[in-house]
Amino acid sequence: MQSLADNLAHQPARGVRDRVLAQAPWGVALLVALVVHFVLGPVLGPYWSQVATQAAIAVMLAVSLNIVNGYTGQFSIGHAGFAAVGGFTGAAVSYYGALALWGGATKQEGFLVPGEWLMVGGSLLGAVLAAGLGYIVGLPALRLRGDYLAIVTLGFGEIVRVLLQISGPQLFEADDLRSSGFKQWFPPPLGGAQGFTGVPTYASLFWVGLFAALVCIVAYRIKFSSPGRALLSSREDEIAARAMGVNLARYKVRAFVLAAALAGLAGGLYAHTGVVMQPREAGFIKSFEIIIFVVLGGLGSISGVVLAAIGLTVLPEILRDPQRLIEAWGLLAAVGVLATVGGVAMRRSGSRWAPLAVGLGATALGLLAVALVASGANALMRSATGDPQANIGKYRMIFYSLMLIGAMLLRPQGLMGVREVWDHFRRARPAPGRPGGAAT
Amino acid sequence: MSDALLQVRGIGISFGGLKAVQDFSLSLPRGGLYGLIGPNGAGKTTAFNLLTGVYQAQSGTVELDGRRIERLKPHEIAHAGLSRTFQNIRLFGELSVLDNVMLACHCRGRHTLLGTVLRLSRFVRQEAAMRRRATSLLELFGLARLADEQAKSLPYGDQRRLEICRALATEPKVLLLDEPAAGMNPSEKKSLAASIRDIRDRFAMTILLIEHDMGLVMDICEQITVLDYGVTIAQGPPRQVQQDPRVIEAYLGEPAKA
Ligand SMILES: Nc1ncnc2c1ncn2[C@@H]1O[C@H](COP(=O)(O)OP(=O)(O)OP(=O)(O)O)[C@@H](O)[C@H]1O
Ligand SMILES: [Mg+2]
């Protein structure tokens, strides 16, 4: 039997074409982001564009947490803490940077304006800081067994939240910034309990789409690789993984640091979506929302986690205001019926894409049904409480919890298990570890 | 300094008051196929756990190819060239059969985050080399057609063979097999014995084998060590060990005391 080194020596060199193709996904991500921004954005309108932006950020958070909780089987419950570190870093860089450079933080109009690059720089800095903190938190915790990481990360998130609460007041004027001394910068002026406001809304569909796609590519390429197998093996059986030569402590720490960095990046973008950055962004409730995405989507499944993150971001919007969907009932009903009927016909003819069509149809009809039920429920609540704003969206955590319980009972492995969506359309075969050729 | 590939001198461990393994010594020459036997609870698996770093030896030394390994961590021991199978099968159940073996190739590769994420040439070629190597190992064990199945879905005998296959994929100098024939029927056992011999000859492998099936051990092992209550009660060629009165006593279930 030849050794790996011998095998490698006999492996043919890679041609230029393969090398270029291997980088194609980055270009595709850019293209998709451009299309989303310039084509989908105007179609969606400002309201749904904002929902889509939040969904993309949720995808980044869920996919990054999945690297820890899904691949390695560790349990981090402080992911929002890392996102908040990136978020407040990004917010501070953008806001104070704009004050210092341009004398004010009003949004610059246009595509790829300098302010947007400041946002990207600030978010990347946030990612680096989050990674550093991830290393400090993860190194001791991951050397110990199992539950320690959960406890330590829970504590981490709460510490970040409390530190943000006692941070100094925000400086609103360029003059304040110029005349500020040590007293204004320690503790740093991150807004304290009032929160940090006025960050220009540069996180357009282009940027969140681009970064969400990049995060997915990174997560995918790690999952289907040798290091990815090392992570997955540790979740399967730590003793066996070690015996096969995997340096588990090192891999777990690396996975954790990477996840923290990607969360920091997501947080940096989030700060630029027009929200008031509150200390509670770092808290347990936020972390729990991300955990729900990952657990419902399927621990380890990138596509499952993406679907869950998108679905659970859009759902509360529908519950809050089902009227918007009901107005589009014609479209939903048409897509629903056509896709379902088409899917059934495809199944007859033995097409393996039949489940996809049926799934699409069922989703459209399901959305309509949810909207109708929510609309009825909201009307009931409004007449009962006399509050014209009452809606069942407020109780979404109850639905999430019920869904979680239901999922644990019916499908403990989550929507997808460790597999990817497309694996369910192939002949039965286990998913992990198949780099699908040079370009994937 | 002896010319043994694996030189174990007086290792031992106790759990609380229980002396699970005491003063265990072994000298395994390159290309040797030795056996380790003893009644249930004698400490055989514990001896393997000491050698592979699952437990830290409280006394004694282990030398692999001239290098002291008794203080190394399990993954370092695997890198040093000692690999094992597990009595209670420990495959990566959710992963495919191929991935189980490819994971074991991991420790002979070089890995960088950048290479992985950018799919650089080194990464792609190494991944292909791992796949080739893993596939040819699977072919050798007749498991190639199951490459895409989940490991946990395999029949019992195939899982045991996959364990051996995975252990070999780490490119060990010494292979430790913990009851590889457990739960197999006689014909499976026979073919397993043939493949163990075959592994030894083909890879010039050095093997230490724990096995309850006396016939199998006596048939293929050159030297046998017998443990009872953690103590080595006999060591020598099969015929000699078989006739040792203390071994007979231990196996006849007398409450033997060494
Ligand atoms: N981690 C541990 N803690 C406490 N006792 C242990 C531990 N590991 C093993 N033992 C004890 O050490 C003794 C030897 O166990 P071991 O598993 O090595 O036996 P064995 O020879 O492999 O037996 P079998 O043939 O049943 O596999 C047993 O009494 C066992 O209960
Ligand atoms: Mg045993």
PDB file of N, CA and C in Angstrom, chain A residues 1-4 7-8 10-14 19 22-23 26 218 221-222 224-227 229-230 232-233 236-237 239-247 251 418 429-430 432-435 440, chain B residues 74-75 78-79 84 86 90 92-94 96 99 102-103 105-109 111 116-133 136 148-150 166 170-171 203:
ATOM      1  N   MET A   1       0.846  -1.212   0.000  1.00  0.00           N
ATOM      2  CA  MET A   1       0.000   0.000   0.000  1.00  0.00           C
ATOM      3  C   MET A   1       0.863   1.235   0.000  1.00  0.00           C
ATOM      4  N   GLN A   2       0.608   2.114  -0.953  1.00  0.00           N
ATOM      5  CA  GLN A   2       1.366   3.354  -1.021  1.00  0.00           C
ATOM      6  C   GLN A   2       0.971   4.279   0.120  1.00  0.00           C
ATOM      7  N   SER A   3       1.925   5.037   0.586  1.00  0.00           N
ATOM      8  CA  SER A   3       1.613   6.024   1.621  1.00  0.00           C
ATOM      9  C   SER A   3       0.913   7.212   0.984  1.00  0.00           C
ATOM     10  N   LEU A   4       0.394   8.076   1.834  1.00  0.00           N
ATOM     11  CA  LEU A   4      -0.253   9.285   1.319  1.00  0.00           C
ATOM     12  C   LEU A   4       0.743  10.132   0.535  1.00  0.00           C
ATOM     13  N   ASN A   7       1.140   8.732  -2.871  1.00  0.00           N
ATOM     14  CA  ASN A   7      -0.054   9.047  -3.645  1.00  0.00           C
ATOM     15  C   ASN A   7      -0.036  10.488  -4.115  1.00  0.00           C
ATOM     16  N   LEU A   8       0.399  11.354  -3.220  1.00  0.00           N
ATOM     17  CA  LEU A   8       0.425  12.777  -3.546  1.00  0.00           C
ATOM     18  C   LEU A   8       1.448  13.052  -4.647  1.00  0.00           C
ATOM     19  N   HIS A  10       2.274  11.130  -6.967  1.00  0.00           N
ATOM     20  CA  HIS A  10       1.774  10.657  -8.261  1.00  0.00           C
ATOM     21  C   HIS A  10       0.558  11.426  -8.754  1.00  0.00           C
ATOM     22  N   GLN A  11       0.062  12.318  -7.913  1.00  0.00           N
ATOM     23  CA  GLN A  11      -1.117  13.085  -8.288  1.00  0.00           C
ATOM     24  C   GLN A  11      -0.714  14.091  -9.359  1.00  0.00           C
ATOM     25  N   PRO A  12      -1.431  14.110 -10.500  1.00  0.00           N
ATOM     26  CA  PRO A  12      -1.025  15.041 -11.564  1.00  0.00           C
ATOM     27  C   PRO A  12      -1.143  16.494 -11.111  1.00  0.00           C
ATOM     28  N   ALA A  13      -0.314  17.345 -11.695  1.00  0.00           N
ATOM     29  CA  ALA A  13      -0.386  18.777 -11.385  1.00  0.00           C
ATOM     30  C   ALA A  13      -1.714  19.320 -11.869  1.00  0.00           C
ATOM     31  N   ARG A  14      -2.143  20.422 -11.293  1.00  0.00           N
ATOM     32  CA  ARG A  14      -3.442  20.958 -11.628  1.00  0.00           C
ATOM     33  C   ARG A  14      -3.303  21.992 -12.724  1.00  0.00           C
ATOM     34  N   ARG A  19      -7.507  25.668 -11.739  1.00  0.00           N
ATOM     35  CA  ARG A  19      -7.168  26.669 -10.713  1.00  0.00           C
ATOM     36  C   ARG A  19      -8.102  27.860 -10.772  1.00  0.00           C
ATOM     37  N   ALA A  22     -11.641  26.952  -9.627  1.00  0.00           N
ATOM     38  CA  ALA A  22     -11.765  26.806  -8.179  1.00  0.00           C
ATOM     39  C   ALA A  22     -12.107  28.123  -7.502  1.00  0.00           C
ATOM     40  N   GLN A  23     -11.793  29.237  -8.165  1.00  0.00           N
ATOM     41  CA  GLN A  23     -12.106  30.539  -7.559  1.00  0.00           C
ATOM     42  C   GLN A  23     -13.419  31.117  -8.087  1.00  0.00           C
ATOM     43  N   TRP A  26     -16.407  32.674  -5.861  1.00  0.00           N
ATOM     44  CA  TRP A  26     -16.325  34.045  -5.327  1.00  0.00           C
ATOM     45  C   TRP A  26     -16.949  35.019  -6.318  1.00  0.00           C
ATOM     46  N   VAL A 218     -17.385  29.819   2.478  1.00  0.00           N
ATOM     47  CA  VAL A 218     -16.342  29.425   3.430  1.00  0.00           C
ATOM     48  C   VAL A 218     -16.812  28.230   4.264  1.00  0.00           C
ATOM     49  N   ARG A 221     -16.940  25.043   2.083  1.00  0.00           N
ATOM     50  CA  ARG A 221     -15.634  24.499   1.724  1.00  0.00           C
ATOM     51  C   ARG A 221     -14.948  23.884   2.931  1.00  0.00           C
ATOM     52  N   ILE A 222     -15.235  24.409   4.102  1.00  0.00           N
ATOM     53  CA  ILE A 222     -14.652  23.796   5.298  1.00  0.00           C
ATOM     54  C   ILE A 222     -15.335  22.468   5.596  1.00  0.00           C
ATOM     55  N   PHE A 224     -16.762  20.343   3.614  1.00  0.00           N
ATOM     56  CA  PHE A 224     -16.375  19.281   2.695  1.00  0.00           C
ATOM     57  C   PHE A 224     -14.878  19.336   2.418  1.00  0.00           C
ATOM     58  N   SER A 225     -14.112  19.070   3.451  1.00  0.00           N
ATOM     59  CA  SER A 225     -12.662  19.077   3.333  1.00  0.00           C
ATOM     60  C   SER A 225     -12.102  18.221   4.451  1.00  0.00           C
ATOM     61  N   SER A 226     -10.796  18.035   4.385  1.00  0.00           N
ATOM     62  CA  SER A 226     -10.161  17.235   5.412  1.00  0.00           C
ATOM     63  C   SER A 226     -10.291  17.857   6.811  1.00  0.00           C
ATOM     64  N   PRO A 227     -10.027  19.145   6.965  1.00  0.00           N
ATOM     65  CA  PRO A 227     -10.265  19.741   8.279  1.00  0.00           C
ATOM     66  C   PRO A 227     -11.730  19.642   8.710  1.00  0.00           C
ATOM     67  N   ARG A 229     -13.790  17.214   7.988  1.00  0.00           N
ATOM     68  CA  ARG A 229     -13.992  15.855   8.497  1.00  0.00           C
ATOM     69  C   ARG A 229     -13.463  15.730   9.910  1.00  0.00           C
ATOM     70  N   ALA A 230     -12.339  16.419  10.177  1.00  0.00           N
ATOM     71  CA  ALA A 230     -11.788  16.368  11.532  1.00  0.00           C
ATOM     72  C   ALA A 230     -12.787  16.961  12.529  1.00  0.00           C
ATOM     73  N   LEU A 232     -16.122  17.188  12.102  1.00  0.00           N
ATOM     74  CA  LEU A 232     -17.285  16.304  12.177  1.00  0.00           C
ATOM     75  C   LEU A 232     -16.963  15.040  12.980  1.00  0.00           C
ATOM     76  N   SER A 233     -15.746  14.540  12.827  1.00  0.00           N
ATOM     77  CA  SER A 233     -15.398  13.312  13.545  1.00  0.00           C
ATOM     78  C   SER A 233     -15.393  13.570  15.049  1.00  0.00           C
ATOM     79  N   GLU A 236     -18.722  13.112  16.326  1.00  0.00           N
ATOM     80  CA  GLU A 236     -19.155  11.710  16.298  1.00  0.00           C
ATOM     81  C   GLU A 236     -18.541  10.911  17.440  1.00  0.00           C
ATOM     82  N   ASP A 237     -17.243  11.005  17.602  1.00  0.00           N
ATOM     83  CA  ASP A 237     -16.584  10.211  18.641  1.00  0.00           C
ATOM     84  C   ASP A 237     -15.205  10.799  18.928  1.00  0.00           C
ATOM     85  N   ILE A 239     -12.928  10.136  21.243  1.00  0.00           N
ATOM     86  CA  ILE A 239     -11.819   9.217  21.534  1.00  0.00           C
ATOM     87  C   ILE A 239     -11.268   8.631  20.239  1.00  0.00           C
ATOM     88  N   ALA A 240     -12.183   8.225  19.346  1.00  0.00           N
ATOM     89  CA  ALA A 240     -11.726   7.661  18.083  1.00  0.00           C
ATOM     90  C   ALA A 240     -11.023   8.723  17.243  1.00  0.00           C
ATOM     91  N   ALA A 241     -11.554   9.948  17.257  1.00  0.00           N
ATOM     92  CA  ALA A 241     -10.936  11.004  16.461  1.00  0.00           C
ATOM     93  C   ALA A 241      -9.491  11.238  16.922  1.00  0.00           C
ATOM     94  N   ARG A 242      -9.305  11.285  18.226  1.00  0.00           N
ATOM     95  CA  ARG A 242      -7.943  11.466  18.748  1.00  0.00           C
ATOM     96  C   ARG A 242      -7.055  10.301  18.350  1.00  0.00           C
ATOM     97  N   ALA A 243      -7.595   9.098  18.485  1.00  0.00           N
ATOM     98  CA  ALA A 243      -6.789   7.914  18.183  1.00  0.00           C
ATOM     99  C   ALA A 243      -6.385   7.897  16.710  1.00  0.00           C
ATOM    100  N   MET A 244      -7.169   8.554  15.843  1.00  0.00           N
ATOM    101  CA  MET A 244      -6.818   8.610  14.430  1.00  0.00           C
ATOM    102  C   MET A 244      -5.923   9.812  14.128  1.00  0.00           C
ATOM    103  N   GLY A 245      -5.461  10.491  15.165  1.00  0.00           N
ATOM    104  CA  GLY A 245      -4.455  11.530  14.963  1.00  0.00           C
ATOM    105  C   GLY A 245      -4.983  12.944  14.848  1.00  0.00           C
ATOM    106  N   VAL A 246      -6.259  13.152  15.165  1.00  0.00           N
ATOM    107  CA  VAL A 246      -6.803  14.504  15.072  1.00  0.00           C
ATOM    108  C   VAL A 246      -6.491  15.266  16.364  1.00  0.00           C
ATOM    109  N   ASN A 247      -5.861  16.410  16.219  1.00  0.00           N
ATOM    110  CA  ASN A 247      -5.581  17.268  17.367  1.00  0.00           C
ATOM    111  C   ASN A 247      -6.861  18.039  17.687  1.00  0.00           C
ATOM    112  N   TYR A 251      -8.354  21.912  16.687  1.00  0.00           N
ATOM    113  CA  TYR A 251      -9.415  22.100  15.712  1.00  0.00           C
ATOM    114  C   TYR A 251     -10.624  22.791  16.310  1.00  0.00           C
ATOM    115  N   VAL A 418     -27.534  16.253   9.351  1.00  0.00           N
ATOM    116  CA  VAL A 418     -26.239  16.814   8.981  1.00  0.00           C
ATOM    117  C   VAL A 418     -26.157  17.001   7.458  1.00  0.00           C
ATOM    118  N   ARG A 429     -27.706   8.623   0.185  1.00  0.00           N
ATOM    119  CA  ARG A 429     -26.263   8.608   0.336  1.00  0.00           C
ATOM    120  C   ARG A 429     -25.907   9.624   1.403  1.00  0.00           C
ATOM    121  N   PRO A 430     -24.927   9.297   2.229  1.00  0.00           N
ATOM    122  CA  PRO A 430     -24.566  10.245   3.273  1.00  0.00           C
ATOM    123  C   PRO A 430     -23.850  11.443   2.684  1.00  0.00           C
ATOM    124  N   PRO A 432     -21.604  14.162   4.086  1.00  0.00           N
ATOM    125  CA  PRO A 432     -20.347  14.883   4.283  1.00  0.00           C
ATOM    126  C   PRO A 432     -19.191  14.350   3.466  1.00  0.00           C
ATOM    127  N   GLY A 433     -18.280  15.218   3.154  1.00  0.00           N
ATOM    128  CA  GLY A 433     -17.003  14.781   2.633  1.00  0.00           C
ATOM    129  C   GLY A 433     -16.911  14.546   1.151  1.00  0.00           C
ATOM    130  N   ARG A 434     -17.723  15.256   0.380  1.00  0.00           N
ATOM    131  CA  ARG A 434     -17.658  15.082  -1.061  1.00  0.00           C
ATOM    132  C   ARG A 434     -17.380  16.380  -1.732  1.00  0.00           C
ATOM    133  N   PRO A 435     -16.152  16.756  -1.876  1.00  0.00           N
ATOM    134  CA  PRO A 435     -15.928  17.970  -2.638  1.00  0.00           C
ATOM    135  C   PRO A 435     -16.320  17.660  -4.065  1.00  0.00           C
ATOM    136  N   THR A 440     -16.114  23.400  -6.714  1.00  0.00           N
ATOM    137  CA  THR A 440     -17.049  23.565  -5.605  1.00  0.00           C
ATOM    138  C   THR A 440     -16.361  24.116  -4.369  1.00  0.00           C
TER     139      THR A 440
ATOM    140  N   PRO B  74      -2.889  11.331  22.818  1.00  0.00           N
ATOM    141  CA  PRO B  74      -3.324  10.309  21.862  1.00  0.00           C
ATOM    142  C   PRO B  74      -3.034  10.650  20.403  1.00  0.00           C
ATOM    143  N   HIS B  75      -3.326  11.907  19.994  1.00  0.00           N
ATOM    144  CA  HIS B  75      -3.114  12.210  18.570  1.00  0.00           C
ATOM    145  C   HIS B  75      -1.634  12.223  18.221  1.00  0.00           C
ATOM    146  N   ALA B  78      -0.651   8.679  17.630  1.00  0.00           N
ATOM    147  CA  ALA B  78      -1.067   8.248  16.296  1.00  0.00           C
ATOM    148  C   ALA B  78      -0.073   8.745  15.247  1.00  0.00           C
ATOM    149  N   HIS B  79       0.357   9.986  15.392  1.00  0.00           N
ATOM    150  CA  HIS B  79       1.356  10.522  14.459  1.00  0.00           C
ATOM    151  C   HIS B  79       2.672   9.748  14.558  1.00  0.00           C
ATOM    152  N   ARG B  84      -4.900   1.861  16.364  1.00  0.00           N
ATOM    153  CA  ARG B  84      -5.649   0.808  17.036  1.00  0.00           C
ATOM    154  C   ARG B  84      -7.068   0.693  16.497  1.00  0.00           C
ATOM    155  N   PHE B  86     -11.078  -0.503  18.104  1.00  0.00           N
ATOM    156  CA  PHE B  86     -11.751  -0.492  19.398  1.00  0.00           C
ATOM    157  C   PHE B  86     -12.639  -1.726  19.551  1.00  0.00           C
ATOM    158  N   ARG B  90     -15.998   2.012  17.447  1.00  0.00           N
ATOM    159  CA  ARG B  90     -16.077   3.471  17.538  1.00  0.00           C
ATOM    160  C   ARG B  90     -15.864   4.082  16.167  1.00  0.00           C
ATOM    161  N   PHE B  92     -17.161   6.643  13.003  1.00  0.00           N
ATOM    162  CA  PHE B  92     -17.878   7.907  12.921  1.00  0.00           C
ATOM    163  C   PHE B  92     -19.174   7.607  12.180  1.00  0.00           C
ATOM    164  N   GLY B  93     -20.216   7.251  12.948  1.00  0.00           N
ATOM    165  CA  GLY B  93     -21.410   6.636  12.383  1.00  0.00           C
ATOM    166  C   GLY B  93     -22.137   7.441  11.328  1.00  0.00           C
ATOM    167  N   GLU B  94     -22.197   8.762  11.501  1.00  0.00           N
ATOM    168  CA  GLU B  94     -22.951   9.593  10.553  1.00  0.00           C
ATOM    169  C   GLU B  94     -22.170   9.820   9.263  1.00  0.00           C
ATOM    170  N   SER B  96     -19.710   8.876   5.982  1.00  0.00           N
ATOM    171  CA  SER B  96     -19.688   7.763   5.047  1.00  0.00           C
ATOM    172  C   SER B  96     -18.487   6.872   5.343  1.00  0.00           C
ATOM    173  N   ASP B  99     -15.415   8.480   4.110  1.00  0.00           N
ATOM    174  CA  ASP B  99     -14.966   9.576   4.972  1.00  0.00           C
ATOM    175  C   ASP B  99     -14.289   9.070   6.238  1.00  0.00           C
ATOM    176  N   MET B 102     -10.875   8.336   5.023  1.00  0.00           N
ATOM    177  CA  MET B 102     -10.171   9.561   4.634  1.00  0.00           C
ATOM    178  C   MET B 102      -9.793  10.388   5.857  1.00  0.00           C
ATOM    179  N   LEU B 103     -10.664  10.372   6.862  1.00  0.00           N
ATOM    180  CA  LEU B 103     -10.341  11.116   8.091  1.00  0.00           C
ATOM    181  C   LEU B 103      -9.047  10.588   8.703  1.00  0.00           C
ATOM    182  N   CYS B 105      -6.607   9.302   7.077  1.00  0.00           N
ATOM    183  CA  CYS B 105      -5.474   9.751   6.250  1.00  0.00           C
ATOM    184  C   CYS B 105      -5.038  11.154   6.646  1.00  0.00           C
ATOM    185  N   HIS B 106      -5.968  11.865   7.280  1.00  0.00           N
ATOM    186  CA  HIS B 106      -5.770  13.265   7.664  1.00  0.00           C
ATOM    187  C   HIS B 106      -4.422  13.494   8.344  1.00  0.00           C
ATOM    188  N   CYS B 107      -4.033  12.548   9.220  1.00  0.00           N
ATOM    189  CA  CYS B 107      -2.877  12.834  10.078  1.00  0.00           C
ATOM    190  C   CYS B 107      -1.561  12.764   9.310  1.00  0.00           C
ATOM    191  N   ARG B 108      -1.583  12.263   8.079  1.00  0.00           N
ATOM    192  CA  ARG B 108      -0.349  12.292   7.273  1.00  0.00           C
ATOM    193  C   ARG B 108      -0.345  13.453   6.309  1.00  0.00           C
ATOM    194  N   GLY B 109      -1.354  14.311   6.363  1.00  0.00           N
ATOM    195  CA  GLY B 109      -1.432  15.427   5.427  1.00  0.00           C
ATOM    196  C   GLY B 109      -1.009  16.740   6.055  1.00  0.00           C
ATOM    197  N   HIS B 111      -2.418  20.732   6.418  1.00  0.00           N
ATOM    198  CA  HIS B 111      -3.685  21.434   6.244  1.00  0.00           C
ATOM    199  C   HIS B 111      -3.571  22.899   6.637  1.00  0.00           C
ATOM    200  N   THR B 116      -7.652  25.424   2.300  1.00  0.00           N
ATOM    201  CA  THR B 116      -8.953  24.775   2.290  1.00  0.00           C
ATOM    202  C   THR B 116     -10.016  25.688   1.696  1.00  0.00           C
ATOM    203  N   VAL B 117     -10.038  26.936   2.149  1.00  0.00           N
ATOM    204  CA  VAL B 117     -11.101  27.848   1.735  1.00  0.00           C
ATOM    205  C   VAL B 117     -10.918  28.281   0.279  1.00  0.00           C
ATOM    206  N   LEU B 118      -9.665  28.439  -0.153  1.00  0.00           N
ATOM    207  CA  LEU B 118      -9.423  28.862  -1.533  1.00  0.00           C
ATOM    208  C   LEU B 118      -9.268  27.675  -2.483  1.00  0.00           C
ATOM    209  N   ARG B 119      -9.362  26.460  -1.929  1.00  0.00           N
ATOM    210  CA  ARG B 119      -9.182  25.260  -2.765  1.00  0.00           C
ATOM    211  C   ARG B 119      -7.888  25.376  -3.576  1.00  0.00           C
ATOM    212  N   LEU B 120      -6.795  25.693  -2.876  1.00  0.00           N
ATOM    213  CA  LEU B 120      -5.497  25.808  -3.538  1.00  0.00           C
ATOM    214  C   LEU B 120      -5.031  24.435  -4.012  1.00  0.00           C
ATOM    215  N   SER B 121      -4.068  24.432  -4.923  1.00  0.00           N
ATOM    216  CA  SER B 121      -3.658  23.190  -5.580  1.00  0.00           C
ATOM    217  C   SER B 121      -3.219  22.132  -4.585  1.00  0.00           C
ATOM    218  N   ARG B 122      -2.425  22.560  -3.613  1.00  0.00           N
ATOM    219  CA  ARG B 122      -1.933  21.611  -2.618  1.00  0.00           C
ATOM    220  C   ARG B 122      -3.114  20.883  -1.960  1.00  0.00           C
ATOM    221  N   PHE B 123      -4.155  21.665  -1.604  1.00  0.00           N
ATOM    222  CA  PHE B 123      -5.321  21.082  -0.955  1.00  0.00           C
ATOM    223  C   PHE B 123      -6.030  20.103  -1.883  1.00  0.00           C
ATOM    224  N   VAL B 124      -6.281  20.529  -3.111  1.00  0.00           N
ATOM    225  CA  VAL B 124      -7.053  19.699  -4.033  1.00  0.00           C
ATOM    226  C   VAL B 124      -6.311  18.401  -4.343  1.00  0.00           C
ATOM    227  N   ARG B 125      -4.998  18.518  -4.553  1.00  0.00           N
ATOM    228  CA  ARG B 125      -4.221  17.319  -4.879  1.00  0.00           C
ATOM    229  C   ARG B 125      -4.143  16.380  -3.679  1.00  0.00           C
ATOM    230  N   GLN B 126      -3.977  16.962  -2.509  1.00  0.00           N
ATOM    231  CA  GLN B 126      -3.905  16.131  -1.315  1.00  0.00           C
ATOM    232  C   GLN B 126      -5.228  15.417  -1.059  1.00  0.00           C
ATOM    233  N   GLU B 127      -6.331  16.158  -1.281  1.00  0.00           N
ATOM    234  CA  GLU B 127      -7.645  15.567  -1.086  1.00  0.00           C
ATOM    235  C   GLU B 127      -7.826  14.386  -2.048  1.00  0.00           C
ATOM    236  N   ALA B 128      -7.387  14.577  -3.297  1.00  0.00           N
ATOM    237  CA  ALA B 128      -7.499  13.505  -4.288  1.00  0.00           C
ATOM    238  C   ALA B 128      -6.621  12.325  -3.895  1.00  0.00           C
ATOM    239  N   ALA B 129      -5.430  12.614  -3.373  1.00  0.00           N
ATOM    240  CA  ALA B 129      -4.532  11.537  -2.951  1.00  0.00           C
ATOM    241  C   ALA B 129      -5.141  10.752  -1.797  1.00  0.00           C
ATOM    242  N   MET B 130      -5.770  11.465  -0.876  1.00  0.00           N
ATOM    243  CA  MET B 130      -6.430  10.796   0.254  1.00  0.00           C
ATOM    244  C   MET B 130      -7.552   9.898  -0.234  1.00  0.00           C
ATOM    245  N   ARG B 131      -8.316  10.421  -1.181  1.00  0.00           N
ATOM    246  CA  ARG B 131      -9.429   9.653  -1.707  1.00  0.00           C
ATOM    247  C   ARG B 131      -8.921   8.374  -2.376  1.00  0.00           C
ATOM    248  N   ARG B 132      -7.832   8.517  -3.153  1.00  0.00           N
ATOM    249  CA  ARG B 132      -7.283   7.351  -3.846  1.00  0.00           C
ATOM    250  C   ARG B 132      -6.805   6.305  -2.867  1.00  0.00           C
ATOM    251  N   ARG B 133      -6.081   6.796  -1.861  1.00  0.00           N
ATOM    252  CA  ARG B 133      -5.528   5.882  -0.869  1.00  0.00           C
ATOM    253  C   ARG B 133      -6.633   5.189  -0.081  1.00  0.00           C
ATOM    254  N   SER B 136      -8.347   2.574  -2.228  1.00  0.00           N
ATOM    255  CA  SER B 136      -7.635   1.315  -2.440  1.00  0.00           C
ATOM    256  C   SER B 136      -7.598   0.494  -1.155  1.00  0.00           C
ATOM    257  N   ASP B 148     -20.024   4.823  -0.069  1.00  0.00           N
ATOM    258  CA  ASP B 148     -20.909   5.965   0.148  1.00  0.00           C
ATOM    259  C   ASP B 148     -21.954   5.738   1.231  1.00  0.00           C
ATOM    260  N   GLU B 149     -21.976   4.532   1.812  1.00  0.00           N
ATOM    261  CA  GLU B 149     -22.960   4.263   2.862  1.00  0.00           C
ATOM    262  C   GLU B 149     -22.535   4.947   4.154  1.00  0.00           C
ATOM    263  N   GLN B 150     -23.512   5.236   4.998  1.00  0.00           N
ATOM    264  CA  GLN B 150     -23.161   5.714   6.333  1.00  0.00           C
ATOM    265  C   GLN B 150     -22.555   4.566   7.125  1.00  0.00           C
ATOM    266  N   ARG B 166      -9.595   1.681   8.769  1.00  0.00           N
ATOM    267  CA  ARG B 166      -9.381   3.053   9.229  1.00  0.00           C
ATOM    268  C   ARG B 166      -8.066   3.165   9.997  1.00  0.00           C
ATOM    269  N   THR B 170      -3.963   5.449   8.906  1.00  0.00           N
ATOM    270  CA  THR B 170      -3.084   6.412   9.570  1.00  0.00           C
ATOM    271  C   THR B 170      -1.617   6.097   9.311  1.00  0.00           C
ATOM    272  N   GLU B 171      -1.347   5.042   8.534  1.00  0.00           N
ATOM    273  CA  GLU B 171       0.024   4.611   8.228  1.00  0.00           C
ATOM    274  C   GLU B 171       0.820   4.307   9.497  1.00  0.00           C
ATOM    275  N   PHE B 203       1.984  -5.306   4.208  1.00  0.00           N
ATOM    276  CA  PHE B 203       2.473  -3.998   4.656  1.00  0.00           C
ATOM    277  C   PHE B 203       3.704  -4.127   5.539  1.00  0.00           C
TER     278      PHE B 203
END
